Amino acid sequence: MPPKKKKGKGKGKKKGKKKDDTQLELEDKFKKTMDEIEALKDHLAIRREFTRRSKSASAEMARKKQEAEKELEEHKEDQRAINADMTRQYKTMQTEMGLRIHQLETELGRTRSQLSSTEAELRKSYEDRKKMIEQRDSEIMDLRLKIDSMEKAYENVLREALDNLMKKLDDAKELWEGRSAIIQGKNKQTLLDFGLNPLDI
């Protein structure tokens, strides 16, 4: 009888050890999944920040980021609650843990999909921005060419106007000099008529 009891106790210990190994394996898998989700969520938040800066719909991206942070905090609270329950509800926790892992794997798939979508949007934003810069540079070049052309046209107009003004001044000078010579001749003759010598005055 006693040897049978010892064998029975040995089997119980082996069974308990197997359960502990299963529990540790579940815990490791859960922790690894949580760490991976947290890392991906951090990466997703960074990508969202870049997308927010490059797109006009910044309010929507900020809202998604806040939701993701809130959801992450909820996951942390759930994990703390599960860790507290582990000491009191061992068997129940195993079932909940398996279900939770399945939910987190689904969440991980959704997060990866969101990350892929965000990266595609970011690439498109960069391409759109590059096209806008190229278009702006082309418009600036066209404007500079137009400005250069207008400057040359104004310079020609101004030079022509100055040439015309100088010609008019030269014509006016010649006319004034001619009239001045006539007036001086008349004045000289008038002085001679009065018996005065213009050189004596």
PDB file of C-alpha atoms in Angstrom:
ATOM      1  CA  MET A   1       0.000   0.000   0.000  1.00  0.00           C
ATOM      2  CA  PRO A   2       2.633   2.668   0.922  1.00  0.00           C
ATOM      3  CA  PRO A   3       4.625   2.267  -2.310  1.00  0.00           C
ATOM      4  CA  LYS A   4       1.433   2.797  -4.310  1.00  0.00           C
ATOM      5  CA  LYS A   5       0.792   6.019  -2.393  1.00  0.00           C
ATOM      6  CA  LYS A   6       4.329   7.246  -3.190  1.00  0.00           C
ATOM      7  CA  LYS A   7       3.774   6.466  -6.859  1.00  0.00           C
ATOM      8  CA  GLY A   8       0.508   8.356  -6.731  1.00  0.00           C
ATOM      9  CA  LYS A   9       2.191  11.389  -5.159  1.00  0.00           C
ATOM     10  CA  GLY A  10       4.918  11.288  -7.785  1.00  0.00           C
ATOM     11  CA  LYS A  11       2.372  11.336 -10.575  1.00  0.00           C
ATOM     12  CA  GLY A  12       0.622  14.274  -8.959  1.00  0.00           C
ATOM     13  CA  LYS A  13       3.872  16.233  -8.804  1.00  0.00           C
ATOM     14  CA  LYS A  14       4.657  15.421 -12.426  1.00  0.00           C
ATOM     15  CA  LYS A  15       1.174  16.497 -13.426  1.00  0.00           C
ATOM     16  CA  GLY A  16       1.536  19.732 -11.469  1.00  0.00           C
ATOM     17  CA  LYS A  17       4.905  20.405 -13.089  1.00  0.00           C
ATOM     18  CA  LYS A  18       3.394  19.896 -16.519  1.00  0.00           C
ATOM     19  CA  LYS A  19       0.693  22.406 -15.706  1.00  0.00           C
ATOM     20  CA  ASP A  20       3.334  24.880 -14.501  1.00  0.00           C
ATOM     21  CA  ASP A  21       5.274  24.442 -17.763  1.00  0.00           C
ATOM     22  CA  THR A  22       2.096  25.011 -19.757  1.00  0.00           C
ATOM     23  CA  GLN A  23       1.332  28.094 -17.679  1.00  0.00           C
ATOM     24  CA  LEU A  24       4.843  29.482 -18.170  1.00  0.00           C
ATOM     25  CA  GLU A  25       4.623  28.809 -21.896  1.00  0.00           C
ATOM     26  CA  LEU A  26       1.299  30.663 -22.060  1.00  0.00           C
ATOM     27  CA  GLU A  27       2.735  33.538 -20.039  1.00  0.00           C
ATOM     28  CA  ASP A  28       5.786  33.773 -22.283  1.00  0.00           C
ATOM     29  CA  LYS A  29       3.656  33.695 -25.379  1.00  0.00           C
ATOM     30  CA  PHE A  30       1.331  36.358 -23.932  1.00  0.00           C
ATOM     31  CA  LYS A  31       4.232  38.592 -22.874  1.00  0.00           C
ATOM     32  CA  LYS A  32       5.959  38.203 -26.234  1.00  0.00           C
ATOM     33  CA  THR A  33       2.749  39.060 -28.074  1.00  0.00           C
ATOM     34  CA  MET A  34       2.189  42.113 -25.849  1.00  0.00           C
ATOM     35  CA  ASP A  35       5.764  43.319 -26.360  1.00  0.00           C
ATOM     36  CA  GLU A  36       5.441  42.912 -30.102  1.00  0.00           C
ATOM     37  CA  ILE A  37       2.129  44.810 -30.118  1.00  0.00           C
ATOM     38  CA  GLU A  38       3.584  47.612 -28.020  1.00  0.00           C
ATOM     39  CA  ALA A  39       6.598  47.914 -30.343  1.00  0.00           C
ATOM     40  CA  LEU A  40       4.376  47.938 -33.425  1.00  0.00           C
ATOM     41  CA  LYS A  41       2.032  50.472 -31.866  1.00  0.00           C
ATOM     42  CA  ASP A  42       4.959  52.761 -31.024  1.00  0.00           C
ATOM     43  CA  HIS A  43       6.181  52.444 -34.588  1.00  0.00           C
ATOM     44  CA  LEU A  44       2.654  53.119 -35.874  1.00  0.00           C
ATOM     45  CA  ALA A  45       2.371  56.265 -33.732  1.00  0.00           C
ATOM     46  CA  ILE A  46       5.614  57.612 -35.240  1.00  0.00           C
ATOM     47  CA  ARG A  47       4.403  56.896 -38.776  1.00  0.00           C
ATOM     48  CA  ARG A  48       1.110  58.596 -37.997  1.00  0.00           C
ATOM     49  CA  GLU A  49       2.959  61.692 -36.776  1.00  0.00           C
ATOM     50  CA  PHE A  50       4.834  61.947 -40.096  1.00  0.00           C
ATOM     51  CA  THR A  51       1.592  61.468 -42.026  1.00  0.00           C
ATOM     52  CA  ARG A  52      -0.162  64.111 -39.908  1.00  0.00           C
ATOM     53  CA  ARG A  53       2.491  66.700 -40.813  1.00  0.00           C
ATOM     54  CA  SER A  54       2.328  65.995 -44.522  1.00  0.00           C
ATOM     55  CA  LYS A  55      -1.458  65.909 -44.940  1.00  0.00           C
ATOM     56  CA  SER A  56      -4.200  68.440 -44.345  1.00  0.00           C
ATOM     57  CA  ALA A  57      -6.316  65.914 -42.394  1.00  0.00           C
ATOM     58  CA  SER A  58      -4.218  66.309 -39.245  1.00  0.00           C
ATOM     59  CA  ALA A  59      -7.188  66.298 -36.882  1.00  0.00           C
ATOM     60  CA  GLU A  60      -8.276  62.818 -37.993  1.00  0.00           C
ATOM     61  CA  MET A  61      -4.808  61.358 -37.534  1.00  0.00           C
ATOM     62  CA  ALA A  62      -4.502  62.928 -34.073  1.00  0.00           C
ATOM     63  CA  ARG A  63      -7.812  61.345 -33.122  1.00  0.00           C
ATOM     64  CA  LYS A  64      -6.622  57.911 -34.275  1.00  0.00           C
ATOM     65  CA  LYS A  65      -3.413  58.333 -32.312  1.00  0.00           C
ATOM     66  CA  GLN A  66      -5.364  59.184 -29.156  1.00  0.00           C
ATOM     67  CA  GLU A  67      -7.579  56.135 -29.659  1.00  0.00           C
ATOM     68  CA  ALA A  68      -4.513  53.923 -30.105  1.00  0.00           C
ATOM     69  CA  GLU A  69      -2.945  55.302 -26.910  1.00  0.00           C
ATOM     70  CA  LYS A  70      -6.197  54.790 -25.026  1.00  0.00           C
ATOM     71  CA  GLU A  71      -6.485  51.243 -26.346  1.00  0.00           C
ATOM     72  CA  LEU A  72      -2.886  50.521 -25.343  1.00  0.00           C
ATOM     73  CA  GLU A  73      -3.577  51.787 -21.826  1.00  0.00           C
ATOM     74  CA  GLU A  74      -6.642  49.541 -21.657  1.00  0.00           C
ATOM     75  CA  HIS A  75      -4.468  46.572 -22.634  1.00  0.00           C
ATOM     76  CA  LYS A  76      -2.037  47.430 -19.841  1.00  0.00           C
ATOM     77  CA  GLU A  77      -4.878  47.622 -17.330  1.00  0.00           C
ATOM     78  CA  ASP A  78      -6.236  44.301 -18.562  1.00  0.00           C
ATOM     79  CA  GLN A  79      -2.797  42.723 -18.170  1.00  0.00           C
ATOM     80  CA  ARG A  80      -2.496  44.034 -14.595  1.00  0.00           C
ATOM     81  CA  ALA A  81      -5.920  42.639 -13.811  1.00  0.00           C
ATOM     82  CA  ILE A  82      -4.972  39.269 -15.332  1.00  0.00           C
ATOM     83  CA  ASN A  83      -1.719  39.188 -13.370  1.00  0.00           C
ATOM     84  CA  ALA A  84      -3.665  39.856 -10.157  1.00  0.00           C
ATOM     85  CA  ASP A  85      -6.157  37.109 -10.995  1.00  0.00           C
ATOM     86  CA  MET A  86      -3.366  34.604 -11.739  1.00  0.00           C
ATOM     87  CA  THR A  87      -2.652  34.152  -8.008  1.00  0.00           C
ATOM     88  CA  ARG A  88      -6.333  33.611  -7.161  1.00  0.00           C
ATOM     89  CA  GLN A  89      -7.892  32.007 -10.229  1.00  0.00           C
ATOM     90  CA  TYR A  90      -5.317  29.723 -11.770  1.00  0.00           C
ATOM     91  CA  LYS A  91      -7.569  27.471 -13.860  1.00  0.00           C
ATOM     92  CA  THR A  92      -9.900  30.280 -14.969  1.00  0.00           C
ATOM     93  CA  MET A  93      -6.936  32.391 -15.998  1.00  0.00           C
ATOM     94  CA  GLN A  94      -5.636  29.697 -18.380  1.00  0.00           C
ATOM     95  CA  THR A  95      -8.864  29.834 -20.370  1.00  0.00           C
ATOM     96  CA  GLU A  96      -8.935  33.631 -20.328  1.00  0.00           C
ATOM     97  CA  MET A  97      -5.261  33.762 -21.277  1.00  0.00           C
ATOM     98  CA  GLY A  98      -5.797  31.597 -24.359  1.00  0.00           C
ATOM     99  CA  LEU A  99      -8.751  33.764 -25.418  1.00  0.00           C
ATOM    100  CA  ARG A 100      -6.767  36.944 -24.766  1.00  0.00           C
ATOM    101  CA  ILE A 101      -3.849  35.721 -26.879  1.00  0.00           C
ATOM    102  CA  HIS A 102      -6.217  35.060 -29.743  1.00  0.00           C
ATOM    103  CA  GLN A 103      -7.655  38.578 -29.421  1.00  0.00           C
ATOM    104  CA  LEU A 104      -4.184  40.123 -29.294  1.00  0.00           C
ATOM    105  CA  GLU A 105      -3.071  38.179 -32.365  1.00  0.00           C
ATOM    106  CA  THR A 106      -6.117  39.529 -34.175  1.00  0.00           C
ATOM    107  CA  GLU A 107      -5.239  43.001 -32.917  1.00  0.00           C
ATOM    108  CA  LEU A 108      -1.656  42.489 -34.103  1.00  0.00           C
ATOM    109  CA  GLY A 109      -2.911  41.624 -37.578  1.00  0.00           C
ATOM    110  CA  ARG A 110      -5.054  44.769 -37.621  1.00  0.00           C
ATOM    111  CA  THR A 111      -2.144  46.877 -36.376  1.00  0.00           C
ATOM    112  CA  ARG A 112       0.154  45.527 -39.107  1.00  0.00           C
ATOM    113  CA  SER A 113      -2.516  46.269 -41.695  1.00  0.00           C
ATOM    114  CA  GLN A 114      -2.897  49.831 -40.356  1.00  0.00           C
ATOM    115  CA  LEU A 115       0.866  50.271 -40.404  1.00  0.00           C
ATOM    116  CA  SER A 116       1.031  49.138 -44.031  1.00  0.00           C
ATOM    117  CA  SER A 117      -1.805  51.517 -44.953  1.00  0.00           C
ATOM    118  CA  THR A 118      -0.131  54.394 -43.106  1.00  0.00           C
ATOM    119  CA  GLU A 119       3.176  53.755 -44.892  1.00  0.00           C
ATOM    120  CA  ALA A 120       1.365  53.787 -48.251  1.00  0.00           C
ATOM    121  CA  GLU A 121      -0.291  57.100 -47.354  1.00  0.00           C
ATOM    122  CA  LEU A 122       3.053  58.504 -46.265  1.00  0.00           C
ATOM    123  CA  ARG A 123       4.673  57.486 -49.564  1.00  0.00           C
ATOM    124  CA  LYS A 124       1.803  59.086 -51.493  1.00  0.00           C
ATOM    125  CA  SER A 125       2.135  62.264 -49.413  1.00  0.00           C
ATOM    126  CA  TYR A 126       5.853  62.449 -50.211  1.00  0.00           C
ATOM    127  CA  GLU A 127       5.140  61.941 -53.925  1.00  0.00           C
ATOM    128  CA  ASP A 128       2.413  64.611 -53.924  1.00  0.00           C
ATOM    129  CA  ARG A 129       4.702  67.012 -52.070  1.00  0.00           C
ATOM    130  CA  LYS A 130       7.509  66.349 -54.559  1.00  0.00           C
ATOM    131  CA  LYS A 131       5.158  67.058 -57.482  1.00  0.00           C
ATOM    132  CA  MET A 132       3.980  70.285 -55.828  1.00  0.00           C
ATOM    133  CA  ILE A 133       7.571  71.432 -55.286  1.00  0.00           C
ATOM    134  CA  GLU A 134       8.464  70.646 -58.910  1.00  0.00           C
ATOM    135  CA  GLN A 135       5.385  72.518 -60.136  1.00  0.00           C
ATOM    136  CA  ARG A 136       6.188  75.488 -57.885  1.00  0.00           C
ATOM    137  CA  ASP A 137       9.800  75.583 -59.108  1.00  0.00           C
ATOM    138  CA  SER A 138       8.587  75.501 -62.713  1.00  0.00           C
ATOM    139  CA  GLU A 139       6.179  78.385 -62.055  1.00  0.00           C
ATOM    140  CA  ILE A 140       8.934  80.371 -60.330  1.00  0.00           C
ATOM    141  CA  MET A 141      11.218  79.817 -63.339  1.00  0.00           C
ATOM    142  CA  ASP A 142       8.462  80.980 -65.724  1.00  0.00           C
ATOM    143  CA  LEU A 143       7.856  84.080 -63.600  1.00  0.00           C
ATOM    144  CA  ARG A 144      11.560  84.876 -63.530  1.00  0.00           C
ATOM    145  CA  LEU A 145      11.735  84.610 -67.330  1.00  0.00           C
ATOM    146  CA  LYS A 146       8.697  86.892 -67.637  1.00  0.00           C
ATOM    147  CA  ILE A 147      10.212  89.383 -65.178  1.00  0.00           C
ATOM    148  CA  ASP A 148      13.503  89.390 -67.126  1.00  0.00           C
ATOM    149  CA  SER A 149      11.605  89.942 -70.366  1.00  0.00           C
ATOM    150  CA  MET A 150       9.560  92.780 -68.834  1.00  0.00           C
ATOM    151  CA  GLU A 151      12.696  94.398 -67.410  1.00  0.00           C
ATOM    152  CA  LYS A 152      14.325  94.378 -70.845  1.00  0.00           C
ATOM    153  CA  ALA A 153      11.157  95.789 -72.438  1.00  0.00           C
ATOM    154  CA  TYR A 154      10.925  98.565 -69.820  1.00  0.00           C
ATOM    155  CA  GLU A 155      14.630  99.288 -70.256  1.00  0.00           C
ATOM    156  CA  ASN A 156      14.145  99.669 -74.015  1.00  0.00           C
ATOM    157  CA  VAL A 157      11.094 101.904 -73.510  1.00  0.00           C
ATOM    158  CA  LEU A 158      12.960 104.031 -70.968  1.00  0.00           C
ATOM    159  CA  ARG A 159      16.034 104.307 -73.201  1.00  0.00           C
ATOM    160  CA  GLU A 160      13.856 105.303 -76.166  1.00  0.00           C
ATOM    161  CA  ALA A 161      12.024 107.900 -74.040  1.00  0.00           C
ATOM    162  CA  LEU A 162      15.327 109.338 -72.807  1.00  0.00           C
ATOM    163  CA  ASP A 163      16.681 109.463 -76.372  1.00  0.00           C
ATOM    164  CA  ASN A 164      13.532 111.308 -77.506  1.00  0.00           C
ATOM    165  CA  LEU A 165      13.825 113.711 -74.571  1.00  0.00           C
ATOM    166  CA  MET A 166      17.481 114.411 -75.360  1.00  0.00           C
ATOM    167  CA  LYS A 167      16.571 115.028 -79.015  1.00  0.00           C
ATOM    168  CA  LYS A 168      13.829 117.439 -77.985  1.00  0.00           C
ATOM    169  CA  LEU A 169      16.238 119.222 -75.633  1.00  0.00           C
ATOM    170  CA  ASP A 170      18.812 119.500 -78.416  1.00  0.00           C
ATOM    171  CA  ASP A 171      16.148 120.859 -80.817  1.00  0.00           C
ATOM    172  CA  ALA A 172      14.955 123.318 -78.165  1.00  0.00           C
ATOM    173  CA  LYS A 173      18.539 124.411 -77.507  1.00  0.00           C
ATOM    174  CA  GLU A 174      19.168 125.046 -81.206  1.00  0.00           C
ATOM    175  CA  LEU A 175      15.894 126.952 -81.486  1.00  0.00           C
ATOM    176  CA  TRP A 176      16.685 128.993 -78.358  1.00  0.00           C
ATOM    177  CA  GLU A 177      20.200 129.767 -79.586  1.00  0.00           C
ATOM    178  CA  GLY A 178      18.782 130.913 -82.949  1.00  0.00           C
ATOM    179  CA  ARG A 179      16.181 133.136 -81.300  1.00  0.00           C
ATOM    180  CA  SER A 180      18.795 134.471 -78.893  1.00  0.00           C
ATOM    181  CA  ALA A 181      21.045 135.457 -81.795  1.00  0.00           C
ATOM    182  CA  ILE A 182      18.114 137.271 -83.491  1.00  0.00           C
ATOM    183  CA  ILE A 183      17.224 139.114 -80.263  1.00  0.00           C
ATOM    184  CA  GLN A 184      20.846 140.106 -79.683  1.00  0.00           C
ATOM    185  CA  GLY A 185      21.072 141.395 -83.273  1.00  0.00           C
ATOM    186  CA  LYS A 186      17.903 143.471 -82.791  1.00  0.00           C
ATOM    187  CA  ASN A 187      19.186 144.864 -79.506  1.00  0.00           C
ATOM    188  CA  LYS A 188      22.515 145.765 -81.125  1.00  0.00           C
ATOM    189  CA  GLN A 189      20.753 147.537 -83.982  1.00  0.00           C
ATOM    190  CA  THR A 190      18.520 149.415 -81.545  1.00  0.00           C
ATOM    191  CA  LEU A 191      21.563 150.626 -79.607  1.00  0.00           C
ATOM    192  CA  LEU A 192      23.214 151.729 -82.855  1.00  0.00           C
ATOM    193  CA  ASP A 193      20.047 153.630 -83.812  1.00  0.00           C
ATOM    194  CA  PHE A 194      20.327 155.505 -80.539  1.00  0.00           C
ATOM    195  CA  GLY A 195      23.947 156.297 -81.265  1.00  0.00           C
ATOM    196  CA  LEU A 196      25.279 153.916 -78.703  1.00  0.00           C
ATOM    197  CA  ASN A 197      28.071 151.476 -79.199  1.00  0.00           C
ATOM    198  CA  PRO A 198      27.190 148.088 -77.720  1.00  0.00           C
ATOM    199  CA  LEU A 199      30.831 147.494 -76.887  1.00  0.00           C
ATOM    200  CA  ASP A 200      30.853 150.614 -74.668  1.00  0.00           C
ATOM    201  CA  ILE A 201      28.015 149.349 -72.507  1.00  0.00           C
TER     202      ILE A 201
END
